[in-house]
PDB file of C-alpha atoms in Angstrom:
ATOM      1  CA  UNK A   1     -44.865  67.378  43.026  1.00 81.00           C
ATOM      2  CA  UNK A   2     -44.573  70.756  44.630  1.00 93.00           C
ATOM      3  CA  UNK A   3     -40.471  70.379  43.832  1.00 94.00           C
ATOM      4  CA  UNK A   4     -41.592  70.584  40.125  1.00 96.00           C
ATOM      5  CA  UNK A   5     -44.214  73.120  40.785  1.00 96.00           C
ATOM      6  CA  UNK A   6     -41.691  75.702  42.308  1.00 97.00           C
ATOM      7  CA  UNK A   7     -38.942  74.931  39.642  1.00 97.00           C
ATOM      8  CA  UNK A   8     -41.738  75.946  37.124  1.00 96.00           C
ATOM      9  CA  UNK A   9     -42.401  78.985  38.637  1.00 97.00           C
ATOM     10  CA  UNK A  10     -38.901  80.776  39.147  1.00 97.00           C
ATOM     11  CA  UNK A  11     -38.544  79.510  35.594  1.00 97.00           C
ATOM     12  CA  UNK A  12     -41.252  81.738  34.331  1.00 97.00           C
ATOM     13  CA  UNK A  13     -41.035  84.436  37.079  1.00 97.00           C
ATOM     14  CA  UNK A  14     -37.080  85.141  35.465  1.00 97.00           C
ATOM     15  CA  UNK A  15     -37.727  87.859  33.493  1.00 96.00           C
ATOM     16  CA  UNK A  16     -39.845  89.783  36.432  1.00 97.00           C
ATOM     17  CA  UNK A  17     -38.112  88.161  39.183  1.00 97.00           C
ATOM     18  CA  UNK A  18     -35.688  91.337  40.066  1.00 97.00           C
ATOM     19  CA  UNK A  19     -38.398  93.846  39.553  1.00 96.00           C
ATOM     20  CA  UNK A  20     -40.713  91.915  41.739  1.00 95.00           C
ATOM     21  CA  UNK A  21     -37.867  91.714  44.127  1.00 96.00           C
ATOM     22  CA  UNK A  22     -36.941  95.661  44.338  1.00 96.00           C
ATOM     23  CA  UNK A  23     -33.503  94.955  43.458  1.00 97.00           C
ATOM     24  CA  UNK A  24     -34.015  97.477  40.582  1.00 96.00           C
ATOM     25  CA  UNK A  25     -35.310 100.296  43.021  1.00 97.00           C
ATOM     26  CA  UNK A  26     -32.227 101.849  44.513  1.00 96.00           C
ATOM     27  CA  UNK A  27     -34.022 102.829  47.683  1.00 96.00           C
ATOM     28  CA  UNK A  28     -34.757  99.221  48.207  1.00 95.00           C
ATOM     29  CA  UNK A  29     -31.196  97.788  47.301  1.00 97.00           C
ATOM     30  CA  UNK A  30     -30.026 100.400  49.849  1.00 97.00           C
ATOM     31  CA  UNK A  31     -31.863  99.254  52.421  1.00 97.00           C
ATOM     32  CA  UNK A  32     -29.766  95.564  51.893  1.00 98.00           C
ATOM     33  CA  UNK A  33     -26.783  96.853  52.198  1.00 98.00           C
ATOM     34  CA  UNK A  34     -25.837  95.676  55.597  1.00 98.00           C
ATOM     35  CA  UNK A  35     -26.436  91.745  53.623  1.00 98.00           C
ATOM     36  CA  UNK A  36     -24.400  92.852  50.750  1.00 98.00           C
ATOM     37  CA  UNK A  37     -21.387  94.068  52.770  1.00 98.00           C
ATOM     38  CA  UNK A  38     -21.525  90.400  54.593  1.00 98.00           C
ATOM     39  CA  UNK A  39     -21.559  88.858  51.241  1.00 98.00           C
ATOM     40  CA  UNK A  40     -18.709  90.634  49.902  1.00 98.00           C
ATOM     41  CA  UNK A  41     -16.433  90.570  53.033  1.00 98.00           C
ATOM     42  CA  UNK A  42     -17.490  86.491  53.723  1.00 98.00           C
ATOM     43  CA  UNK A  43     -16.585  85.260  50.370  1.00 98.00           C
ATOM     44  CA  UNK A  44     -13.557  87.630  49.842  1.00 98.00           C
ATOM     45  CA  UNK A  45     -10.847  86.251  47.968  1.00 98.00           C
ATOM     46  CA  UNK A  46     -12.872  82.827  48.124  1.00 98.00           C
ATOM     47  CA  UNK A  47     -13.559  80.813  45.113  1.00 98.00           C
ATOM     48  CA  UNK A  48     -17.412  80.280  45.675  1.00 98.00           C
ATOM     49  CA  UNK A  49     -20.035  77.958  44.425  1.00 99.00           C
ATOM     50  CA  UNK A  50     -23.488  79.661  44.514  1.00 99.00           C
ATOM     51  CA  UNK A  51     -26.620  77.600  44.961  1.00 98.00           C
ATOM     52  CA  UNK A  52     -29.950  78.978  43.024  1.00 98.00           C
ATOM     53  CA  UNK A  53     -28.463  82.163  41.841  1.00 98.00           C
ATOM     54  CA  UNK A  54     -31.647  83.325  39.896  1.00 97.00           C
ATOM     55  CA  UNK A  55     -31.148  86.309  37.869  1.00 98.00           C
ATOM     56  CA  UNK A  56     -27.519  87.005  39.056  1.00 98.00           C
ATOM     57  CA  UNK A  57     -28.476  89.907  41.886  1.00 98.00           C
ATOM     58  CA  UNK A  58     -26.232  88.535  44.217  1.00 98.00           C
ATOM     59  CA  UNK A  59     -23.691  87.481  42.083  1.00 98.00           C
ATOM     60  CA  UNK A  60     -23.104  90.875  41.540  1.00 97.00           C
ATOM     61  CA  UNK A  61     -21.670  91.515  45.186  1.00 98.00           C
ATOM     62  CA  UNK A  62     -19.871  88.363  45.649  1.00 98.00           C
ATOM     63  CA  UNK A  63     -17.774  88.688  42.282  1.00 98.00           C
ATOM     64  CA  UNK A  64     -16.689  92.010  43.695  1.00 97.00           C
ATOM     65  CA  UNK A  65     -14.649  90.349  46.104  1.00 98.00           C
ATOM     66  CA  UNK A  66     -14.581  86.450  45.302  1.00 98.00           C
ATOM     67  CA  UNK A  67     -11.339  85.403  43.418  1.00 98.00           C
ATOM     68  CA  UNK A  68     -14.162  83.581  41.141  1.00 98.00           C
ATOM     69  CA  UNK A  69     -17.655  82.285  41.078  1.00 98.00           C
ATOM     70  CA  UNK A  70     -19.559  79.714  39.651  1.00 98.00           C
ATOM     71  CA  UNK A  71     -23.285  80.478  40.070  1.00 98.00           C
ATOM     72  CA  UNK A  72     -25.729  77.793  39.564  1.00 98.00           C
ATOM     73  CA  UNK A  73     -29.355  77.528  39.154  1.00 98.00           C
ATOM     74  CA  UNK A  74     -31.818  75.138  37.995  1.00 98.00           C
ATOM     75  CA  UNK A  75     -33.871  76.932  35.134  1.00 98.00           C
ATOM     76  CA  UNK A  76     -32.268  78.057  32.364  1.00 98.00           C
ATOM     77  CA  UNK A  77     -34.338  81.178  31.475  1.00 98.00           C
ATOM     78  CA  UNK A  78     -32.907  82.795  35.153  1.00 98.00           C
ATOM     79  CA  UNK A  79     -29.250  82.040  33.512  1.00 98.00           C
ATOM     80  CA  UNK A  80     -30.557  83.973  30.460  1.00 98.00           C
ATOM     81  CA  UNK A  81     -31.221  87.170  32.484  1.00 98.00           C
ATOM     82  CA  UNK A  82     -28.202  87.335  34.637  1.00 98.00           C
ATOM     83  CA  UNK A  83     -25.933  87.060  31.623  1.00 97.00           C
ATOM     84  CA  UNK A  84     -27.592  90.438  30.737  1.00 96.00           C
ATOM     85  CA  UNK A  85     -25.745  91.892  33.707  1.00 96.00           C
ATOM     86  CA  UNK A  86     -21.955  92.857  33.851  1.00 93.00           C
ATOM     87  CA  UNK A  87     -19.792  90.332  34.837  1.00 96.00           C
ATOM     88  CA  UNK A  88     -16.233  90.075  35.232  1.00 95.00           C
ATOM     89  CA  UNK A  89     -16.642  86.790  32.878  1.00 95.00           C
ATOM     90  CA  UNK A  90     -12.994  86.062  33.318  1.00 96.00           C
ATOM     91  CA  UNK A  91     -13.634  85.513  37.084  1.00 97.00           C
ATOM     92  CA  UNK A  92     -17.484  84.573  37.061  1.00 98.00           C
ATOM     93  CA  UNK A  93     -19.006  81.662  35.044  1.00 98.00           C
ATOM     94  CA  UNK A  94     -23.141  80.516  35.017  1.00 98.00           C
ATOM     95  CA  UNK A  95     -24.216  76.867  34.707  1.00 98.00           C
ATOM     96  CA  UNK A  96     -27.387  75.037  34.767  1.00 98.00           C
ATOM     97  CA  UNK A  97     -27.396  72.614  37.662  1.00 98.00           C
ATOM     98  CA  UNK A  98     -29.626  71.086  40.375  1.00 98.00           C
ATOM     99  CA  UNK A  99     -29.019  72.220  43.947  1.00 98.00           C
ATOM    100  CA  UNK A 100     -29.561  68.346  45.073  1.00 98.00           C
ATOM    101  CA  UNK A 101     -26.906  67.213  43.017  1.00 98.00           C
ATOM    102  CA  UNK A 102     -24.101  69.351  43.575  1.00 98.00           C
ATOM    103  CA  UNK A 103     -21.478  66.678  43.089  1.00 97.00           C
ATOM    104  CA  UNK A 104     -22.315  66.829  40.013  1.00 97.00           C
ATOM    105  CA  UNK A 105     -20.524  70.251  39.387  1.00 98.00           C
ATOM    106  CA  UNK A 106     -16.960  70.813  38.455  1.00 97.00           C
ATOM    107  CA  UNK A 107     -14.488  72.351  40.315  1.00 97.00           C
ATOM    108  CA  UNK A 108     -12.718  73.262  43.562  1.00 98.00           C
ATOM    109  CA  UNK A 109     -14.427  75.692  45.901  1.00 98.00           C
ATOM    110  CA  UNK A 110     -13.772  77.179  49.352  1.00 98.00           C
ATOM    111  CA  UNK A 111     -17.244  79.396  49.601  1.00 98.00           C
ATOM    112  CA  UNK A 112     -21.008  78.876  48.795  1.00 98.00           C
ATOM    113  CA  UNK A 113     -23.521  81.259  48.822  1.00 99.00           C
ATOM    114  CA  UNK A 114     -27.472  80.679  48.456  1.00 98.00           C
ATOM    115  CA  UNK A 115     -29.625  83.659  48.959  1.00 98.00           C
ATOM    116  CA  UNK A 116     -33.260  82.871  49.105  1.00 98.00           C
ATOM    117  CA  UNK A 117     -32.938  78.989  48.552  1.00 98.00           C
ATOM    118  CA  UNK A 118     -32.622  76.882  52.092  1.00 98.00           C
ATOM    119  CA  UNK A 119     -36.410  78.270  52.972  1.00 98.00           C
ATOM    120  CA  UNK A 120     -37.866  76.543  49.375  1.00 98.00           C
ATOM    121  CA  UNK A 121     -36.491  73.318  50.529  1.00 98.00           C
ATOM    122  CA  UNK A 122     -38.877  70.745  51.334  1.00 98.00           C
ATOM    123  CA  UNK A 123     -38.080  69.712  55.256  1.00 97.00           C
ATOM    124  CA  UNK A 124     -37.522  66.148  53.719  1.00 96.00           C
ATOM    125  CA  UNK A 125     -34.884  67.044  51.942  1.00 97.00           C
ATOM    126  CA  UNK A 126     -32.759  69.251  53.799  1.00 98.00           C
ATOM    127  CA  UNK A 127     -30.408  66.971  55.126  1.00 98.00           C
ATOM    128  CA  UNK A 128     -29.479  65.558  52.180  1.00 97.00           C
ATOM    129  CA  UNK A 129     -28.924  69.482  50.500  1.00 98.00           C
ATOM    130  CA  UNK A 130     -26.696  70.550  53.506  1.00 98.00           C
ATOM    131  CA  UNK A 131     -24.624  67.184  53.206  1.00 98.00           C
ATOM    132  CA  UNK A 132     -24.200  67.994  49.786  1.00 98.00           C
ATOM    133  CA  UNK A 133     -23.128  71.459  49.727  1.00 98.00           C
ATOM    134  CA  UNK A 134     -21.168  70.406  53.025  1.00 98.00           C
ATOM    135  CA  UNK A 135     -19.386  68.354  51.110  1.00 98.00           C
ATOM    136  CA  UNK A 136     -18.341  70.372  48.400  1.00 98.00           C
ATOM    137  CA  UNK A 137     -15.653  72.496  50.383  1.00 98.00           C
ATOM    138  CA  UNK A 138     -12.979  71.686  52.747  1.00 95.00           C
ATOM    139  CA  UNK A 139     -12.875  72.701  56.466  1.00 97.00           C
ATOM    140  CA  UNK A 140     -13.054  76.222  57.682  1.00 97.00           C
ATOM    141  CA  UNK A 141     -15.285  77.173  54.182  1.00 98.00           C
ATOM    142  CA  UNK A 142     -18.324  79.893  54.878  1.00 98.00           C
ATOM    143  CA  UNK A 143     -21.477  78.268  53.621  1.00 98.00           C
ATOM    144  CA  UNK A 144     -23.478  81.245  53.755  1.00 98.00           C
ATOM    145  CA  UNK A 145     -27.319  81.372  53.501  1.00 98.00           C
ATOM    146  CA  UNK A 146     -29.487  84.617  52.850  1.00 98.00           C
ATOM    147  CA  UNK A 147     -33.008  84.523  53.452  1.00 98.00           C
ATOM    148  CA  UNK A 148     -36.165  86.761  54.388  1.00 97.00           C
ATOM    149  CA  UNK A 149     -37.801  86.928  57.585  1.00 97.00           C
ATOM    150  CA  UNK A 150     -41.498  87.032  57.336  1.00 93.00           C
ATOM    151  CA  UNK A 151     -42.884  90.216  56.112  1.00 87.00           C
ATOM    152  CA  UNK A 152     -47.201  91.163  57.509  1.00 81.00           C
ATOM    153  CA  UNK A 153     -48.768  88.564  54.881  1.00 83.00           C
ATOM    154  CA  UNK A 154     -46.006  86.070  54.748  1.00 86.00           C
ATOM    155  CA  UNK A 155     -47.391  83.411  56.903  1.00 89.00           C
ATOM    156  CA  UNK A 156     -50.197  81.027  56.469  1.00 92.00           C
ATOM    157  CA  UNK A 157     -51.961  78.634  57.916  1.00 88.00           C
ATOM    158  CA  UNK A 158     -51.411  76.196  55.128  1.00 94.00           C
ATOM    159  CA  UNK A 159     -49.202  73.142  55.470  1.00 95.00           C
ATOM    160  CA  UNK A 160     -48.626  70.069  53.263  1.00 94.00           C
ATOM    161  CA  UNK A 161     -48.451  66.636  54.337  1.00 94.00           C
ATOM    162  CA  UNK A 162     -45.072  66.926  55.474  1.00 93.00           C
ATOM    163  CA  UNK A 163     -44.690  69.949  57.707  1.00 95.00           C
ATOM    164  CA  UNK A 164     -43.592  72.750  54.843  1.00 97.00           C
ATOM    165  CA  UNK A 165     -45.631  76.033  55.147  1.00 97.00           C
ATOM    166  CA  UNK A 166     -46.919  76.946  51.976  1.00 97.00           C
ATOM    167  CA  UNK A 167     -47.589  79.879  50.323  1.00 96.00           C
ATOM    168  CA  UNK A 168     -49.685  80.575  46.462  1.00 95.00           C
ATOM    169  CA  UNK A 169     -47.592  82.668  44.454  1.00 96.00           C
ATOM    170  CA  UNK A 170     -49.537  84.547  41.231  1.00 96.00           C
ATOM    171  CA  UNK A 171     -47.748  85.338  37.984  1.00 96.00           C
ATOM    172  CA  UNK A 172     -48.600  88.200  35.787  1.00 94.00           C
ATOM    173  CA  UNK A 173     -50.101  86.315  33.649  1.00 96.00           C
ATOM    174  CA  UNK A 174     -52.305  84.940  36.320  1.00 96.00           C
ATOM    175  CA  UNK A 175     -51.315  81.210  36.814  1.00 96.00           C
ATOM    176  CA  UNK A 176     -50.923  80.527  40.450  1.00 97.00           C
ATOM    177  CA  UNK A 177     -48.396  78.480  41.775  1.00 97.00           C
ATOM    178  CA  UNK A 178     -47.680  76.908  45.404  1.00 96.00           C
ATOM    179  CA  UNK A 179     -44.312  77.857  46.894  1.00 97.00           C
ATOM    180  CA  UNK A 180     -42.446  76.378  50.216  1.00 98.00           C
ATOM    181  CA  UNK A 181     -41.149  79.376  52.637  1.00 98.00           C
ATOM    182  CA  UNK A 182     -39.639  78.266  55.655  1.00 97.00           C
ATOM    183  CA  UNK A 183     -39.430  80.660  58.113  1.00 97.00           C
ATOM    184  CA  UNK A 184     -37.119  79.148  60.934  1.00 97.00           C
ATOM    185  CA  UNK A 185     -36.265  80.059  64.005  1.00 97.00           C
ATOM    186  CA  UNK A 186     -32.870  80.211  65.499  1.00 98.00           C
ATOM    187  CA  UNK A 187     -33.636  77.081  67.729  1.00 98.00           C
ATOM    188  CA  UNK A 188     -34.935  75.322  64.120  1.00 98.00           C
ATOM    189  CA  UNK A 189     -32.006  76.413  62.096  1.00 98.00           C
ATOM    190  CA  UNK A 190     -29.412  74.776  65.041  1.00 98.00           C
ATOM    191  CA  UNK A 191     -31.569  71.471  64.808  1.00 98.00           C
ATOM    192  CA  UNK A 192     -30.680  71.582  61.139  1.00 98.00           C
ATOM    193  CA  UNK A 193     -27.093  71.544  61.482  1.00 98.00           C
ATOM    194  CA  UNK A 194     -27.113  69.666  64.268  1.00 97.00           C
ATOM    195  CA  UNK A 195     -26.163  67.029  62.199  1.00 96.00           C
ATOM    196  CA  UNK A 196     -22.737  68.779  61.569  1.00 98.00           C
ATOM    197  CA  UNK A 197     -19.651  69.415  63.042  1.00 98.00           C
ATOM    198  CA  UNK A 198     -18.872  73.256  62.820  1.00 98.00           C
ATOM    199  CA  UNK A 199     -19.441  76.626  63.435  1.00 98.00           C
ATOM    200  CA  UNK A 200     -22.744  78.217  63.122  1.00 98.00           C
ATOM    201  CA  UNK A 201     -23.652  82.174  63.023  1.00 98.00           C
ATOM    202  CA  UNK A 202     -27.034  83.151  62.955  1.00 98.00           C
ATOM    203  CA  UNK A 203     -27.908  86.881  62.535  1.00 98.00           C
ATOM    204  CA  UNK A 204     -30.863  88.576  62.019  1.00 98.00           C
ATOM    205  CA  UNK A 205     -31.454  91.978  60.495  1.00 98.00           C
ATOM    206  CA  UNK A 206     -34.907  92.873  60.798  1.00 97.00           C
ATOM    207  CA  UNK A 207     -34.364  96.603  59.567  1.00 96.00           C
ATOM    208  CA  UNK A 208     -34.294  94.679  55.814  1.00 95.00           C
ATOM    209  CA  UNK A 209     -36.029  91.796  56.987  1.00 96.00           C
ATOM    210  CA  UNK A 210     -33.267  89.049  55.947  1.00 98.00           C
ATOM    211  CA  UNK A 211     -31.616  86.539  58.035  1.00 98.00           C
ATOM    212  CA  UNK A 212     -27.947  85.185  57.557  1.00 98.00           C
ATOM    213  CA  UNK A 213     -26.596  81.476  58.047  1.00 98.00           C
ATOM    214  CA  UNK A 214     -23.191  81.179  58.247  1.00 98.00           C
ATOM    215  CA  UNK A 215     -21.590  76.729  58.825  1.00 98.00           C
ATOM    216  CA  UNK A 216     -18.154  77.078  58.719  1.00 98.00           C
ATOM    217  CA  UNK A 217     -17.066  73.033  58.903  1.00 98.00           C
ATOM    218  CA  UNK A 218     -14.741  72.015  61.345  1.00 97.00           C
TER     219      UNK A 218
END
């Protein structure tokens, strides 16, 4: 299944994932810095739950101003290379979890943050992730989602079965992979919380191609 497929690739893109990002060029990480500004101030003083935190880039920002964080992330070897960054480890802990059972993870939280996970999930399955992460903080938490907006080659004309726009992904080491990247539009995203009673800020920044989602339940 093409759930499988994708955890299998983060899991072996860790070790290249922030290089193949930019996030080690500082010209690059400048150009984000309107999205890590909204981090910081949105989660400030928060205690935050992030979703799929990969190698720990944006973990960085949000423990800046987050009274703590507990990042998350399916694979393992992505856990390995953020714990080669400095943390403030009194404030910020890593565990291995799945983003469709957060229930599953302990703790109290008033924050969650997931930067370049909602557009990987399979349309199927949406519902049931927002519910869940929904459901892990009280009313008038920011859930805040990060993710790209679509870049000259980012859309194809491939689809599954199901409606999720696929793209092939290549490793250094040459093994292809198939990915899911959403690329929704504002009238999409409301659809998706439509389901939900809150607040919901959508903002685009096309100047570093990213999109924020901000549900605040009410």
């Amino acid at each position: 299944m093409i759930i499988e497929e994708m955890q299998n690739y983060y899991g072996q893109r860790a070790s290249v994932y922030d290089s193949s990002m930019g996030y080690d060029d500082e010209g690059k990480v400048r150009i984000l810095l309107p999205i890590i500004e909204h981090v910081r101030e949105a989660l400030r003083g928060r205690h935050v739950l992030e979703i799929a935190c990969g190698p720990g880039f944006w973990t960085q920002f949000a423990s800046e101003t987050a009274a703590s964080v507990v990042a998350t992330d399916y694979n393992q070897s992505t856990l390995d290379e953020a714990l080669k960054k400095r943390f403030p480890f009194d404030r910020v802990s890593f565990m291995q979890a799945d983003a469709y059972h957060l229930d599953l993870i302990p703790g109290v939280f008033d924050g969650i943050l997931s930067v370049d996970w909602l557009a990987h999930v399979p349309l199927s399955k949406i519902t049931e992730f927002l519910s869940g992460a929904i459901g892990r903080v009280g009313f008038g938490s920011p859930i805040v989602f990060v993710d790209q907006l679509p870049g000259e080659h980012s859309l194809t004309r491939e689809f599954d079965t199901e409606g999720n726009h696929i793209q092939k992904r290549t490793l250094p080491d040459g093994s292809m992979f198939r990915v899911i990247k959403h690329f929704f539009s504002d009238d999409q995203i409301t659809d998706l919380f439509s389901g939900f009673v809150g607040y919901l800020s959508i903002r685009r920044f096309p100047e570093c191609r990213r999109l924020i989602v901000t549900f605040i339940p009410t």
